[in-house]
Coordinates of C-alpha atoms and ligand atoms in Angstrom, one line a residue:
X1 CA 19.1 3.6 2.9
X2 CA 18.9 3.3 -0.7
X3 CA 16.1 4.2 -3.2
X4 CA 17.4 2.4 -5.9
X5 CA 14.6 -0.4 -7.1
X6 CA 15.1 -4.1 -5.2
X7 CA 11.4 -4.7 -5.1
X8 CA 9.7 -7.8 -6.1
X9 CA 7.7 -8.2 -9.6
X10 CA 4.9 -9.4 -7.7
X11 CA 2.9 -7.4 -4.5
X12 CA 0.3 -9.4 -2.1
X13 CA -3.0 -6.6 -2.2
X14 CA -3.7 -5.8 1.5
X15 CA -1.7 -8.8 2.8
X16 CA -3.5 -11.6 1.2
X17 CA -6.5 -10.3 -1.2
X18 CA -9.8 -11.9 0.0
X19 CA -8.6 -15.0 1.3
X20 CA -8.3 -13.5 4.7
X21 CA -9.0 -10.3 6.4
X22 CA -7.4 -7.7 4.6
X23 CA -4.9 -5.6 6.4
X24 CA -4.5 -7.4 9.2
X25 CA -1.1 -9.4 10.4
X26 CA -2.9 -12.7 9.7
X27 CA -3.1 -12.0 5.9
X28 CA 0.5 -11.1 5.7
X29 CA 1.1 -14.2 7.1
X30 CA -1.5 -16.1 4.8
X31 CA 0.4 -14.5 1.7
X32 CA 3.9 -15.0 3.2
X33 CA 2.5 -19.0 3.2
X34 CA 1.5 -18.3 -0.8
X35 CA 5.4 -17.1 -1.8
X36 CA 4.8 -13.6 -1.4
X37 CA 7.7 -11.4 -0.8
X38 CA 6.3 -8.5 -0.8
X39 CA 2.8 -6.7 0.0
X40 CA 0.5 -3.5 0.1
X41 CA -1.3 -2.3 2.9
X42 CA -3.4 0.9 3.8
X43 CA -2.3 3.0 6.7
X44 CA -4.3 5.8 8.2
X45 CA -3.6 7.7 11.7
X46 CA -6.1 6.8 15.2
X47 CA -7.0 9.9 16.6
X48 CA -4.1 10.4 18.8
X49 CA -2.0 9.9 15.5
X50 CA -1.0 6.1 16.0
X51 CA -0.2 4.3 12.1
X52 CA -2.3 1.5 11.6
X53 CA -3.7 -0.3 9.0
X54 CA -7.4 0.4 7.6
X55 CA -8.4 0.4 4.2
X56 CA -11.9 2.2 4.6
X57 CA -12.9 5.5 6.3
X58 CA -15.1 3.7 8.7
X59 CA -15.0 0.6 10.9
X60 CA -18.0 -0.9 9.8
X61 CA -17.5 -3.0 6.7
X62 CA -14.0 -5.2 8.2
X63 CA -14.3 -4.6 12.2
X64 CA -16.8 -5.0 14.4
X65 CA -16.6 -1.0 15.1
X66 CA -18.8 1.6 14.2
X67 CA -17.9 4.7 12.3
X68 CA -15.2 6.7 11.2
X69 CA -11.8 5.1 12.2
X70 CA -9.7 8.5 12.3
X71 CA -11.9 9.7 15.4
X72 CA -11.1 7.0 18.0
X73 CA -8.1 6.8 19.7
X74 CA -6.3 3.8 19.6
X75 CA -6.8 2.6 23.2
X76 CA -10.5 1.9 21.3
X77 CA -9.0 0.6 18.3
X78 CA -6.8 -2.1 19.8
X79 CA -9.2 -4.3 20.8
X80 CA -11.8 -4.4 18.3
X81 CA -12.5 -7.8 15.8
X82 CA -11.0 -7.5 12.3
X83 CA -11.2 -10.4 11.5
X84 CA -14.8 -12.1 12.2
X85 CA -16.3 -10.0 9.0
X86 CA -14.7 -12.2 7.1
X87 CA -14.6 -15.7 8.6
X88 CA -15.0 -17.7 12.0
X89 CA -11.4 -18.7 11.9
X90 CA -10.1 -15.0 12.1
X91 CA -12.0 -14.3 15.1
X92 CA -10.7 -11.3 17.2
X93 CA -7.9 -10.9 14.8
X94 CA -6.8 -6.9 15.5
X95 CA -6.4 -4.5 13.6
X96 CA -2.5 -4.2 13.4
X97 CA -0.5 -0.8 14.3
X98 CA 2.0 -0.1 11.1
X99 CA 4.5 -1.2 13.5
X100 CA 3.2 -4.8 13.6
X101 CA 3.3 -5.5 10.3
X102 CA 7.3 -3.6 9.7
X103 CA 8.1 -6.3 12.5
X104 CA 7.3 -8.5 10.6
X105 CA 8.2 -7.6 7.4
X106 CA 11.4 -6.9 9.1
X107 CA 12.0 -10.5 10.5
X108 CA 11.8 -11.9 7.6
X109 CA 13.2 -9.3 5.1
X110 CA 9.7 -8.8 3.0
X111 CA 9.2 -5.6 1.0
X112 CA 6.0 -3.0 2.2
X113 CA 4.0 -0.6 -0.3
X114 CA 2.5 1.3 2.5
X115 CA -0.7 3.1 1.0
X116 CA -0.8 5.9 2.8
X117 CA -5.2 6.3 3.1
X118 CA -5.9 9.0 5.3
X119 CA -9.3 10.3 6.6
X120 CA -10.5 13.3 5.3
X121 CA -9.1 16.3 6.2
X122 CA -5.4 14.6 7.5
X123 CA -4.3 13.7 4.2
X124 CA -0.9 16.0 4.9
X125 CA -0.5 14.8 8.5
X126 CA -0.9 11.3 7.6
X127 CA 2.0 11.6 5.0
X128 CA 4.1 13.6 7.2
X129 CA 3.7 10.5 10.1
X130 CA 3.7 7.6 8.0
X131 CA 6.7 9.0 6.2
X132 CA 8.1 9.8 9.6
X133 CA 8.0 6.4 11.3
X134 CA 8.2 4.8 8.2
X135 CA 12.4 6.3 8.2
X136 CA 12.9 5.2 12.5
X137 CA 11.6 1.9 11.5
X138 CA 13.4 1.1 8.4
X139 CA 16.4 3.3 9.9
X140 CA 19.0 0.4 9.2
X141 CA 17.4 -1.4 6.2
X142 CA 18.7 -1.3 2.7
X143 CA 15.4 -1.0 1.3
X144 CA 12.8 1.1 2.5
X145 CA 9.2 0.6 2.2
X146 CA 7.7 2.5 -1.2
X147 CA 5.0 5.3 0.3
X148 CA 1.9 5.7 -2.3
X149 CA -1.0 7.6 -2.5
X150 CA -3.9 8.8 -4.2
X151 CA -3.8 12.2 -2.4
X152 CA -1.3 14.3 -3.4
X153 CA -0.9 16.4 0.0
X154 CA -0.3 12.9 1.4
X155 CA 2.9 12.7 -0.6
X156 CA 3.8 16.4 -0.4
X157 CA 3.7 15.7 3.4
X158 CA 5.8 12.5 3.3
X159 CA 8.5 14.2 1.0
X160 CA 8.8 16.8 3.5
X161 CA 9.2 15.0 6.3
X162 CA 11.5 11.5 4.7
X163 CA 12.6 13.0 1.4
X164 CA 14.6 9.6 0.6
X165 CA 11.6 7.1 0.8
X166 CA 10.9 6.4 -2.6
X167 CA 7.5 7.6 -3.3
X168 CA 4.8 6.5 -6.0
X169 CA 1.5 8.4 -6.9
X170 CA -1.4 6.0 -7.2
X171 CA -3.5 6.5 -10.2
X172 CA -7.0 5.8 -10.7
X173 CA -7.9 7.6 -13.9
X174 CA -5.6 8.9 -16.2
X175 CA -5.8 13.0 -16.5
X176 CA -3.3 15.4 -18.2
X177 CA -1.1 16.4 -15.2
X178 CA 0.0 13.2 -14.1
X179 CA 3.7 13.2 -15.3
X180 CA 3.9 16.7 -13.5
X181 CA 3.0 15.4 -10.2
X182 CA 5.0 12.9 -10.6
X183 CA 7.8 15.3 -10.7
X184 CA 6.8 17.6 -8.5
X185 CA 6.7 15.0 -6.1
X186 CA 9.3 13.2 -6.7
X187 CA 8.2 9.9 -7.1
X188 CA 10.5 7.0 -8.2
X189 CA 7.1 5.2 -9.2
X190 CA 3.6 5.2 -11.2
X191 CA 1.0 2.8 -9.9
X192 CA -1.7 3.4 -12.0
X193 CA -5.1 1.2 -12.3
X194 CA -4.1 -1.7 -15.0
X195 CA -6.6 -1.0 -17.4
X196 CA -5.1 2.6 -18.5
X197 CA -1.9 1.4 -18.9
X198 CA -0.5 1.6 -22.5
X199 CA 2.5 1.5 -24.3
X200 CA 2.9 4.8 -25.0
X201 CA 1.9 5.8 -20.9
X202 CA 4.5 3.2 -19.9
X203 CA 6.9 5.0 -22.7
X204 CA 6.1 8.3 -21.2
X205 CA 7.3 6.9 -17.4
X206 CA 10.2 5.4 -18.5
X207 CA 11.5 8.0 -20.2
X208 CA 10.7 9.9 -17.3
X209 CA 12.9 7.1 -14.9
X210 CA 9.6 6.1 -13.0
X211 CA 9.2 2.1 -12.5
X212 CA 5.3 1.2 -13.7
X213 CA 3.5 -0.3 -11.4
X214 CA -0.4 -1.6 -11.5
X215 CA -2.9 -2.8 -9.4
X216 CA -5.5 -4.7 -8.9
X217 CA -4.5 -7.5 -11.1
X218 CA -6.5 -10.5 -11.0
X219 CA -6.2 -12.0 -14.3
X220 CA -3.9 -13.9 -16.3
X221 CA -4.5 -12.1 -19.5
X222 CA -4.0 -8.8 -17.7
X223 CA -1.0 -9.6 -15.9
X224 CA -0.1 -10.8 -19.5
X225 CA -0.4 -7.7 -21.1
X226 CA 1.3 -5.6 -18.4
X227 CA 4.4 -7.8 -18.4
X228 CA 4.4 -7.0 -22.6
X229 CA 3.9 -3.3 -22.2
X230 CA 7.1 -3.5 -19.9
X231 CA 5.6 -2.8 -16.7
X232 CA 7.8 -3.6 -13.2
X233 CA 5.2 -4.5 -11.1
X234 CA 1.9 -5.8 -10.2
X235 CA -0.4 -5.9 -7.4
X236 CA -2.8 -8.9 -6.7
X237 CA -5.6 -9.8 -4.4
X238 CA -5.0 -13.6 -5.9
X239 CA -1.8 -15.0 -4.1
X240 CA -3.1 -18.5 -4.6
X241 CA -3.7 -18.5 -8.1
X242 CA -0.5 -16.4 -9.6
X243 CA 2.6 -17.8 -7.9
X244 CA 5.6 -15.0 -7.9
Ligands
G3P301 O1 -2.4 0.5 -3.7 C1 -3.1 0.0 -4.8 C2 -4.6 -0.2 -4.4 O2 -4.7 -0.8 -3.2 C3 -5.3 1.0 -4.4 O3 -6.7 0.9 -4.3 O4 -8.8 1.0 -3.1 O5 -7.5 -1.1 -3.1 O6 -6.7 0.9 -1.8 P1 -7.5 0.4 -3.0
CA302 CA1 -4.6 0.1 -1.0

């Protein structure tokens, strides 16, 4: 395992964007289908600490569940709908175990940014077992899947616990201590909300060795001006309208 930077330019948001269910196998697929090579996905722990993917805190919004995800073990989890919220043609689509989509990813040698989302009061524990089946997974791969997070204790934990997964720390607004953490967590990568990118921030994280990534990048003229600031990456909900 390597942690040198092989990753596509281009990242599929949460599979495939809006076009189907986000986070679940069928929008990997869907984006697959669109050229993509590479995709982000959101990965909290069940209750009895199985990975699998979730963007929200609760089941409500894209399940037919109830409440928050993080309390129900994932005997419960397995069978509900994740896919009817958003059309009838993703009908009892499940919600998939981080294991599912690495398959997958695996089979066909794609690239993972897995967002590592936990519920409140495991953000450690979910870095520490994302990180942690994240290495037995990708054990004999050249390129491992880049962790990010919002939470820093998420990434602590996942440094602990894999310390050669590449890690990035998600950015939402820009504040004064962001190169330290970077450093202090050892990230290989910045993924910072596109609009507070600028040519002196993506000076600043060069010169600190971190690739700049951004998300969520939905039109031209922004991906326009990332790829002129000198940015590496981008992450898009809209894998049939920018071809990678
Ligand atoms: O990982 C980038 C992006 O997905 C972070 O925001 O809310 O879509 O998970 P969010
Ligand atoms: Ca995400």
């Amino acid at each position: 395992m390597t942690t040198a930077w092989h990753y596509p330019q281009w990242i599929a948001h949460r599979g495939a964007g809006k076009l189907a269910p986000e986070n679940t196998l069928a929008a990997f697929k869907l984006g697959a289908k669109h050229g993509y090579r590479m995709f982000e996905c959101d990965a909290k722990l069940s209750a009895d600490e199985k990975v699998f993917l979730l963007h929200d805190e609760t089941l409500d919004r894209t399940t037919n569940g109830q409440g928050i995800a993080g309390l129900r073990p994932w005997e419960d989890l397995q069978s509900l709908d994740a896919g009817s919220w958003h059309s009838p043609q993703y009908a009892h689509e499940p919600l998939p175990l981080l294991q599912d989509i690495a398959n997958f990813c695996l089979q066909h040698g794609f690239f993972l940014n897995i967002e590592i989302k936990p519920s409140t009061g495991l953000e450690r524990r979910t870095g520490e077992c994302v990180a942690e089946l994240a290495k037995q997974l990708w054990k004999h791969q050249a390129t491992p899947p880049l962790l990010t997070s919002f939470k820093t204790e998420s990434l602590e934990g996942a440094k602990a616990t894999a310390p050669a997964l590449p890690r990035g720390l998600l950015v939402d607004v820009w504040h004064d201590e962001v190169f330290n953490l970077t450093r202090e967590l050892g990230c290989v990568a910045l993924v910072c909300n596109h609009q507070i990118w600028t040519a002196e921030r993506v000076n600043l994280a060069k010169q600190a060795q971190l690739k700049c990534l951004s998300y969520t990048v939905n039109h031209a003229q922004d991906a326009q001006r990332l790829a002129l600031l000198g940015t590496d990456a981008l992450i898009t909900d809209c894998v049939d309208s920018f071809t990678p």
